[in-house]
Tab-separated table of C-alpha atoms in Angstrom:
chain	number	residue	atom	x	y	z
A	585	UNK	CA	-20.344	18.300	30.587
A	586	UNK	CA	-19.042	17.789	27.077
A	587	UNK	CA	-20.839	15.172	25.016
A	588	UNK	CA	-18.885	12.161	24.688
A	589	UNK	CA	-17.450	12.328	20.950
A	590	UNK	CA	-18.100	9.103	18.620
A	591	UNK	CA	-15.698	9.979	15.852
A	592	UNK	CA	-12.432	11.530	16.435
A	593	UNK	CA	-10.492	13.483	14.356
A	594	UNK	CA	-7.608	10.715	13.556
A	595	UNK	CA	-10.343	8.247	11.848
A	596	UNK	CA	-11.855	11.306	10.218
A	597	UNK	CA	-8.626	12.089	8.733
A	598	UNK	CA	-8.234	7.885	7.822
A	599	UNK	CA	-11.520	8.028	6.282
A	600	UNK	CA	-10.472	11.339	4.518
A	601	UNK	CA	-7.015	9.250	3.141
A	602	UNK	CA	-9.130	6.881	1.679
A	603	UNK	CA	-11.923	8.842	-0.045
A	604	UNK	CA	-8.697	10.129	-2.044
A	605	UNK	CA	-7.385	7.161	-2.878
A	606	UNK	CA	-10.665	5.606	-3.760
A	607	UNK	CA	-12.648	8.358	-4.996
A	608	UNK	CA	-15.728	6.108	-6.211
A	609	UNK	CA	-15.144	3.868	-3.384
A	610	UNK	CA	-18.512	2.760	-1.448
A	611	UNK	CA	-19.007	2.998	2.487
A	612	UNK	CA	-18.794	-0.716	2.475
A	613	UNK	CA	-15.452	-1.601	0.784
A	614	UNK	CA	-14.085	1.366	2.649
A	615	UNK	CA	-15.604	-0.003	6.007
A	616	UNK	CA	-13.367	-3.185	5.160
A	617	UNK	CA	-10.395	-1.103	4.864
A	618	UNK	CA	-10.665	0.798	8.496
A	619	UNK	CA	-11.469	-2.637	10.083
A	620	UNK	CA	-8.755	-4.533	8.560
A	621	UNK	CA	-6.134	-2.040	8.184
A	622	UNK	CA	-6.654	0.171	11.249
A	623	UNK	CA	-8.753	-1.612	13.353
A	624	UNK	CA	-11.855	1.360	13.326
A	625	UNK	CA	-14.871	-0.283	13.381
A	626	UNK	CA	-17.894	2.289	12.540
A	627	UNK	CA	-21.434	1.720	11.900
A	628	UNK	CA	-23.023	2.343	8.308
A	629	UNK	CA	-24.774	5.933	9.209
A	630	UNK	CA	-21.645	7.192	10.803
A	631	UNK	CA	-19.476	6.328	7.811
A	632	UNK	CA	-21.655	7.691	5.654
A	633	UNK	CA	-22.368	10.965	6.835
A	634	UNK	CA	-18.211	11.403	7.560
A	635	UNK	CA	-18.105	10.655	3.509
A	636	UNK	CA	-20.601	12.765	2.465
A	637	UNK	CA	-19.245	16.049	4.895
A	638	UNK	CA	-15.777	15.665	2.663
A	639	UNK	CA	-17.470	15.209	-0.456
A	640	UNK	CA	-19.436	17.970	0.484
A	641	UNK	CA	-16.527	20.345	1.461
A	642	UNK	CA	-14.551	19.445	-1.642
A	643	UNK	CA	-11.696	17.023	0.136
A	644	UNK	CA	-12.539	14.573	-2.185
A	645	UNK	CA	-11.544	14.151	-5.849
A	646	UNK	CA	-14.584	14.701	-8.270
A	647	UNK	CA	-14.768	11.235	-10.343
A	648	UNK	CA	-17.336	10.193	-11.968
A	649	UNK	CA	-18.267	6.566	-11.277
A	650	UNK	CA	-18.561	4.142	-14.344
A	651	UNK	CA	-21.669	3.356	-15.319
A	652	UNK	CA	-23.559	-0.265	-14.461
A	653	UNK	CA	-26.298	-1.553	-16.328
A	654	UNK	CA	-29.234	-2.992	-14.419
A	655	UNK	CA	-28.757	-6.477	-15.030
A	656	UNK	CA	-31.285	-9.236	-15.296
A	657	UNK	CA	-32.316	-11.812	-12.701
A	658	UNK	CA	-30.685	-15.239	-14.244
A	659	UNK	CA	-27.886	-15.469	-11.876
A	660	UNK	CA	-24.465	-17.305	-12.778
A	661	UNK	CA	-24.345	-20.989	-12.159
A	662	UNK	CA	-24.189	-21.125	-8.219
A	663	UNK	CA	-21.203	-23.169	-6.022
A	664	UNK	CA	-22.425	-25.180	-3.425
A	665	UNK	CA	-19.036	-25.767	-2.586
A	666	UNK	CA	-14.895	-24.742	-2.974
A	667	UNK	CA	-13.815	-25.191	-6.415
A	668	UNK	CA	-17.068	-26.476	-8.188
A	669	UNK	CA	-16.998	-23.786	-10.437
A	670	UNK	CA	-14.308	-20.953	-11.139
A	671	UNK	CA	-14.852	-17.879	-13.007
A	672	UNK	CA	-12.627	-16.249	-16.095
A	673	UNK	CA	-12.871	-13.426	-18.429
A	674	UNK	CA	-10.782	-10.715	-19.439
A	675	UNK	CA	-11.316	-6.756	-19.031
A	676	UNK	CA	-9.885	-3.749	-20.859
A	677	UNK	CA	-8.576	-1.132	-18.643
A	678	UNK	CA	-10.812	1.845	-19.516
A	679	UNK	CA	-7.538	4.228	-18.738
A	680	UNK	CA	-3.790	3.732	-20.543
A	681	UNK	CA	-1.037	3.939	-18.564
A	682	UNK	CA	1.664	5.358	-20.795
A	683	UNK	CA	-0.519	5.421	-23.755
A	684	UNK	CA	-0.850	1.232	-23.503
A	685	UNK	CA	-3.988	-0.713	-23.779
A	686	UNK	CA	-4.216	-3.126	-20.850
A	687	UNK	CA	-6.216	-6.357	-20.093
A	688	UNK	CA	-6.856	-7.460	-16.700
A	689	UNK	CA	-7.563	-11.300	-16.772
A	690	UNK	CA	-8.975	-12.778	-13.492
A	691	UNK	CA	-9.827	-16.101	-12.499
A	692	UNK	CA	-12.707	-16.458	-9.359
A	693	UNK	CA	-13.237	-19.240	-7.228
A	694	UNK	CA	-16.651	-19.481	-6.928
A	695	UNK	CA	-18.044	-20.316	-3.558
A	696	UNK	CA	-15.882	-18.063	-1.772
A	697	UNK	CA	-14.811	-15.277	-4.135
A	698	UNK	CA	-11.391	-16.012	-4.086
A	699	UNK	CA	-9.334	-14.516	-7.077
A	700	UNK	CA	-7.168	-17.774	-7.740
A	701	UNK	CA	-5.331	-15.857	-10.119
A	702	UNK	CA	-4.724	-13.057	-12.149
A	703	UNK	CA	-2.808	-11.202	-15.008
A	704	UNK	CA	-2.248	-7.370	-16.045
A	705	UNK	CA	-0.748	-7.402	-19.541
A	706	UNK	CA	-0.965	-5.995	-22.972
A	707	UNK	CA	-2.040	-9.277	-24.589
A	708	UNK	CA	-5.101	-11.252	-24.772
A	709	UNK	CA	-4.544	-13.831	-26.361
A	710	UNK	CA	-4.767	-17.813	-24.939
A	711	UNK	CA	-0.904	-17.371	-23.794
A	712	UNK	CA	-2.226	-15.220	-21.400
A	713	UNK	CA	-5.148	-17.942	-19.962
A	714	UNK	CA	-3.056	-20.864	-19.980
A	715	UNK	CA	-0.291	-18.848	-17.643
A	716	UNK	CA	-3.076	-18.218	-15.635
A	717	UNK	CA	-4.140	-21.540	-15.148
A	718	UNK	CA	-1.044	-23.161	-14.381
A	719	UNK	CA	-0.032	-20.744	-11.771
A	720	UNK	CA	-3.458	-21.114	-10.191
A	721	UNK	CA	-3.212	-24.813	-10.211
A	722	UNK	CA	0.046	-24.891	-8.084
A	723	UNK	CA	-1.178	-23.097	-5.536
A	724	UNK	CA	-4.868	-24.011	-5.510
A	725	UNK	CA	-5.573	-27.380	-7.008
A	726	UNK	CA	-8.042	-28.442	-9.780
A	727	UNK	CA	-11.656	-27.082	-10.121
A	728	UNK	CA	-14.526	-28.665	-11.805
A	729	UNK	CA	-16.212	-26.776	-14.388
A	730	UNK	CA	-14.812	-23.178	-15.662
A	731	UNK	CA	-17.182	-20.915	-16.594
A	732	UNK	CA	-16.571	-18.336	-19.468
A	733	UNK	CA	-17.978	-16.513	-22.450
A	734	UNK	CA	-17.690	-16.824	-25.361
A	735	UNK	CA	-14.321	-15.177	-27.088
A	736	UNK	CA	-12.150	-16.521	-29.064
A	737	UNK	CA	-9.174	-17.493	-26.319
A	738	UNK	CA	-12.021	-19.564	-24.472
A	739	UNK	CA	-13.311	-21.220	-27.769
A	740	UNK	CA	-9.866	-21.740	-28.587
A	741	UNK	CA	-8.001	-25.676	-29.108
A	742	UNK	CA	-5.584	-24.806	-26.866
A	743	UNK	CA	-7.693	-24.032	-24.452
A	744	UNK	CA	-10.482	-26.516	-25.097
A	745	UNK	CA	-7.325	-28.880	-24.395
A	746	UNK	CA	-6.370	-28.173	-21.384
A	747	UNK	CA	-9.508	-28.331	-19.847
A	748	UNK	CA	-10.032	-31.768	-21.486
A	749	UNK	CA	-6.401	-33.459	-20.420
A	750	UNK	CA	-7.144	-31.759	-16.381
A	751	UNK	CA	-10.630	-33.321	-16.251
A	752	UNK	CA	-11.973	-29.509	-15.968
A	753	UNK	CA	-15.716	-29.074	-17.951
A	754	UNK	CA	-16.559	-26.021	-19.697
A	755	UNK	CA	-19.443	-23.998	-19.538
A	756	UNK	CA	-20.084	-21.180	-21.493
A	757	UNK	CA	-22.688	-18.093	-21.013
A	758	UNK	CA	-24.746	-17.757	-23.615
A	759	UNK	CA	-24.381	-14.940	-26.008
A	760	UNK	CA	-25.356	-11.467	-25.548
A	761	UNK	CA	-25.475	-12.405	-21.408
A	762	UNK	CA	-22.053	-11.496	-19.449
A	763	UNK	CA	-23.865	-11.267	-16.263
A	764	UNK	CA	-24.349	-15.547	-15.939
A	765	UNK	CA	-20.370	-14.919	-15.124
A	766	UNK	CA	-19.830	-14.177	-11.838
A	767	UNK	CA	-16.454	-12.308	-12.545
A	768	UNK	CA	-18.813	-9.822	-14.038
A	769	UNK	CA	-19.534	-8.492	-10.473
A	770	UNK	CA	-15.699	-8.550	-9.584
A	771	UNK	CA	-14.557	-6.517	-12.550
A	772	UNK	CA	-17.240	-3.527	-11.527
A	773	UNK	CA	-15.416	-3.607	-8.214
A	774	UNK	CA	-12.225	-3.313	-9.903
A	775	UNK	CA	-13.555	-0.683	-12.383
A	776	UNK	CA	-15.315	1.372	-9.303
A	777	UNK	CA	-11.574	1.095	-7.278
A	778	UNK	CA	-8.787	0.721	-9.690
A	779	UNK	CA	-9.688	2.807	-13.033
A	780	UNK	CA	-9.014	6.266	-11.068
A	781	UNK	CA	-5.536	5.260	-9.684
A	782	UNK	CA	-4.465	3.605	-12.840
A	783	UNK	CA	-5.274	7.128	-14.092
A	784	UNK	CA	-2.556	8.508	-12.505
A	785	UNK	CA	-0.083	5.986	-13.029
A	786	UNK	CA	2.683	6.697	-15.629
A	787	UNK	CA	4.001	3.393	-16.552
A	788	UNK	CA	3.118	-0.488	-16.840
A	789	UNK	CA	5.022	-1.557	-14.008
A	790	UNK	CA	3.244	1.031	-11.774
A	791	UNK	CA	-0.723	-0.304	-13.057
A	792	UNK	CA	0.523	-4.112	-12.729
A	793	UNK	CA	1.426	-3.166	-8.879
A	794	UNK	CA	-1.795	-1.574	-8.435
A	795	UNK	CA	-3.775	-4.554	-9.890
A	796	UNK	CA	-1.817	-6.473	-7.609
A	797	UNK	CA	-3.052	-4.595	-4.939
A	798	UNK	CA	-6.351	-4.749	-5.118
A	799	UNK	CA	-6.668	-8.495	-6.176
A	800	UNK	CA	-4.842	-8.673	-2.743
A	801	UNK	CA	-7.186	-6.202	-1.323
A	802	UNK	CA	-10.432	-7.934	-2.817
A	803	UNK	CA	-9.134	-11.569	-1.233
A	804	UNK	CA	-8.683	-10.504	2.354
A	805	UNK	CA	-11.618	-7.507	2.975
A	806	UNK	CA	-15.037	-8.646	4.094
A	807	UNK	CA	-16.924	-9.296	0.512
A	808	UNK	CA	-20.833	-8.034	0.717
A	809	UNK	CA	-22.086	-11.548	-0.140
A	810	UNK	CA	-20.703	-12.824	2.833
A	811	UNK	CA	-21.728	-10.677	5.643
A	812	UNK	CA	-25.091	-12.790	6.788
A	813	UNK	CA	-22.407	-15.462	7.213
A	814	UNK	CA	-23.339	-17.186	11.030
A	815	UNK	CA	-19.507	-18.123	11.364
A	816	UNK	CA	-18.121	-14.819	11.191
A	817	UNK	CA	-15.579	-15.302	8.063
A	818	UNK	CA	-16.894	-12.614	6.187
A	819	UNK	CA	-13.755	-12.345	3.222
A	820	UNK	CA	-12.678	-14.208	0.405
A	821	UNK	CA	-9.613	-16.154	1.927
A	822	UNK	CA	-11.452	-16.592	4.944
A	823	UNK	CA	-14.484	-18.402	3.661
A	824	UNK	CA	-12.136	-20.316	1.518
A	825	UNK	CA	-9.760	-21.745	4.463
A	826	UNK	CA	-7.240	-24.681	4.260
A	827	UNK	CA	-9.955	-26.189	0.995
A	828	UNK	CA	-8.250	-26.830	-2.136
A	829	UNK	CA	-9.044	-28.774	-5.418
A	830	UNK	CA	-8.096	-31.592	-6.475
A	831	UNK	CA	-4.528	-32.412	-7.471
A	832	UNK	CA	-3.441	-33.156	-10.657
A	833	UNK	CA	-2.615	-36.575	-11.915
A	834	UNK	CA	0.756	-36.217	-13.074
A	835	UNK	CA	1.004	-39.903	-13.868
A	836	UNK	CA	-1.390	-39.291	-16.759
């Protein structure tokens, strides 16, 4: 008798697609994509060892992966529900499409993970935060404390304004400490997925598409800090459901 066959060829092939388009990819964010996009459901081991056989035979594109600092144990401020605190910061791309310096600017919701919001653009100045905010607030309501560093667009009047006249407090990591924002742990996902494909790409509009992707991607695959979940919603959106913030007062 032949032996019953776990993997076939087809989801080898998947997996293979993948592992080139995410080079520095993990098993786990890749496990996301075969369950959400394809409907392959594999175990850990399995996964692994299919990875490592087309590293090992050379299918996969040699990248290194960026380097992560072992952080300290004072964790960011901690939600105990939707929209008590949201996350912001901005990123440098480390590649430049067409020669440009980019910025990614996120906003995270964070009890579920949810990006709210976010921005690919050659600026960084408060412009770019206070576009942010309003489109985030149309969708998603009002949260109640943002949490940022220090730089100068978060110090800034403007934007010390706008969190006064929406009722929004401020917090702000101390200095020398980025990992107290949780968007910290968001932008190495970004950096581990994004930095090899913007790489490749030869214009703005193509890296804005791409960051569009995976803000997408990082909303609706299962997120590793929800899988001992006992409901089952193990991504972003899904933890998140029909809650929203609080509307704005537009009488004020």
């Amino acid at each position: 008798l032949k032996p019953h066959r776990k993997v076939y060829f087809g989801t080898m092939h998947t997996i293979l697609t993948l592992q080139k388009k995410y080079p520095t990819a993990g098993w786990f964010r890749l496990r996301g994509y075969l369950l959400k996009d394809f409907g392959i459901e594999l175990g850990q081991t399995t996964l692994k060892k299919i990875m490592k056989l087309n590293r090992r035979l050379h299918l996969v594109p040699k990248v290194e992966k960026p380097i992560t600092e072992a952080e300290p144990k004072e964790p960011p401020p901690r939600s105990r529900h939707p929209f008590e605190y949201a996350f912001i910061d901005i990123r440098y791309l480390d590649a430049k499409p067409g020669g440009i310096q980019l910025y990614s600017c996120l906003l995270l919701e964070g009890f579920s993970r949810t990006i709210l919001a976010g921005s690919l653009t050659d600026q960084q100045h408060v412009g770019v935060i206070l576009r942010l905010y309003y489109l985030a607030l149309l969708e998603w309501g009002l949260w109640e404390t943002v949490v940022s560093d220090n730089g100068s667009q978060f110090r800034s009047t403007a934007f010390g304004k706008a969190n006064q006249n929406l009722g929004i407090n401020q917090h702000f990591c101390e200095k020398g400490r980025p990992w107290q924002n949780l968007i910290e742990s968001q932008f190495g996902i970004q950096a581990r997925l994004g930095e090899y494909l913007w790489r490749n790409c030869s214009n703005t509009e193509q890296a804005i598409e791409v960051h569009r992707e995976l803000i997408q991607d990082h909303n609706r695959l299962p997120h590793f800090a929800h899988q001992r979940r006992e409901d089952g919603k193990d991504s972003p959106l899904e933890v998140l459901g029909s809650n929203r913030g609080a509307q704005i007062d537009k009488t004020g």
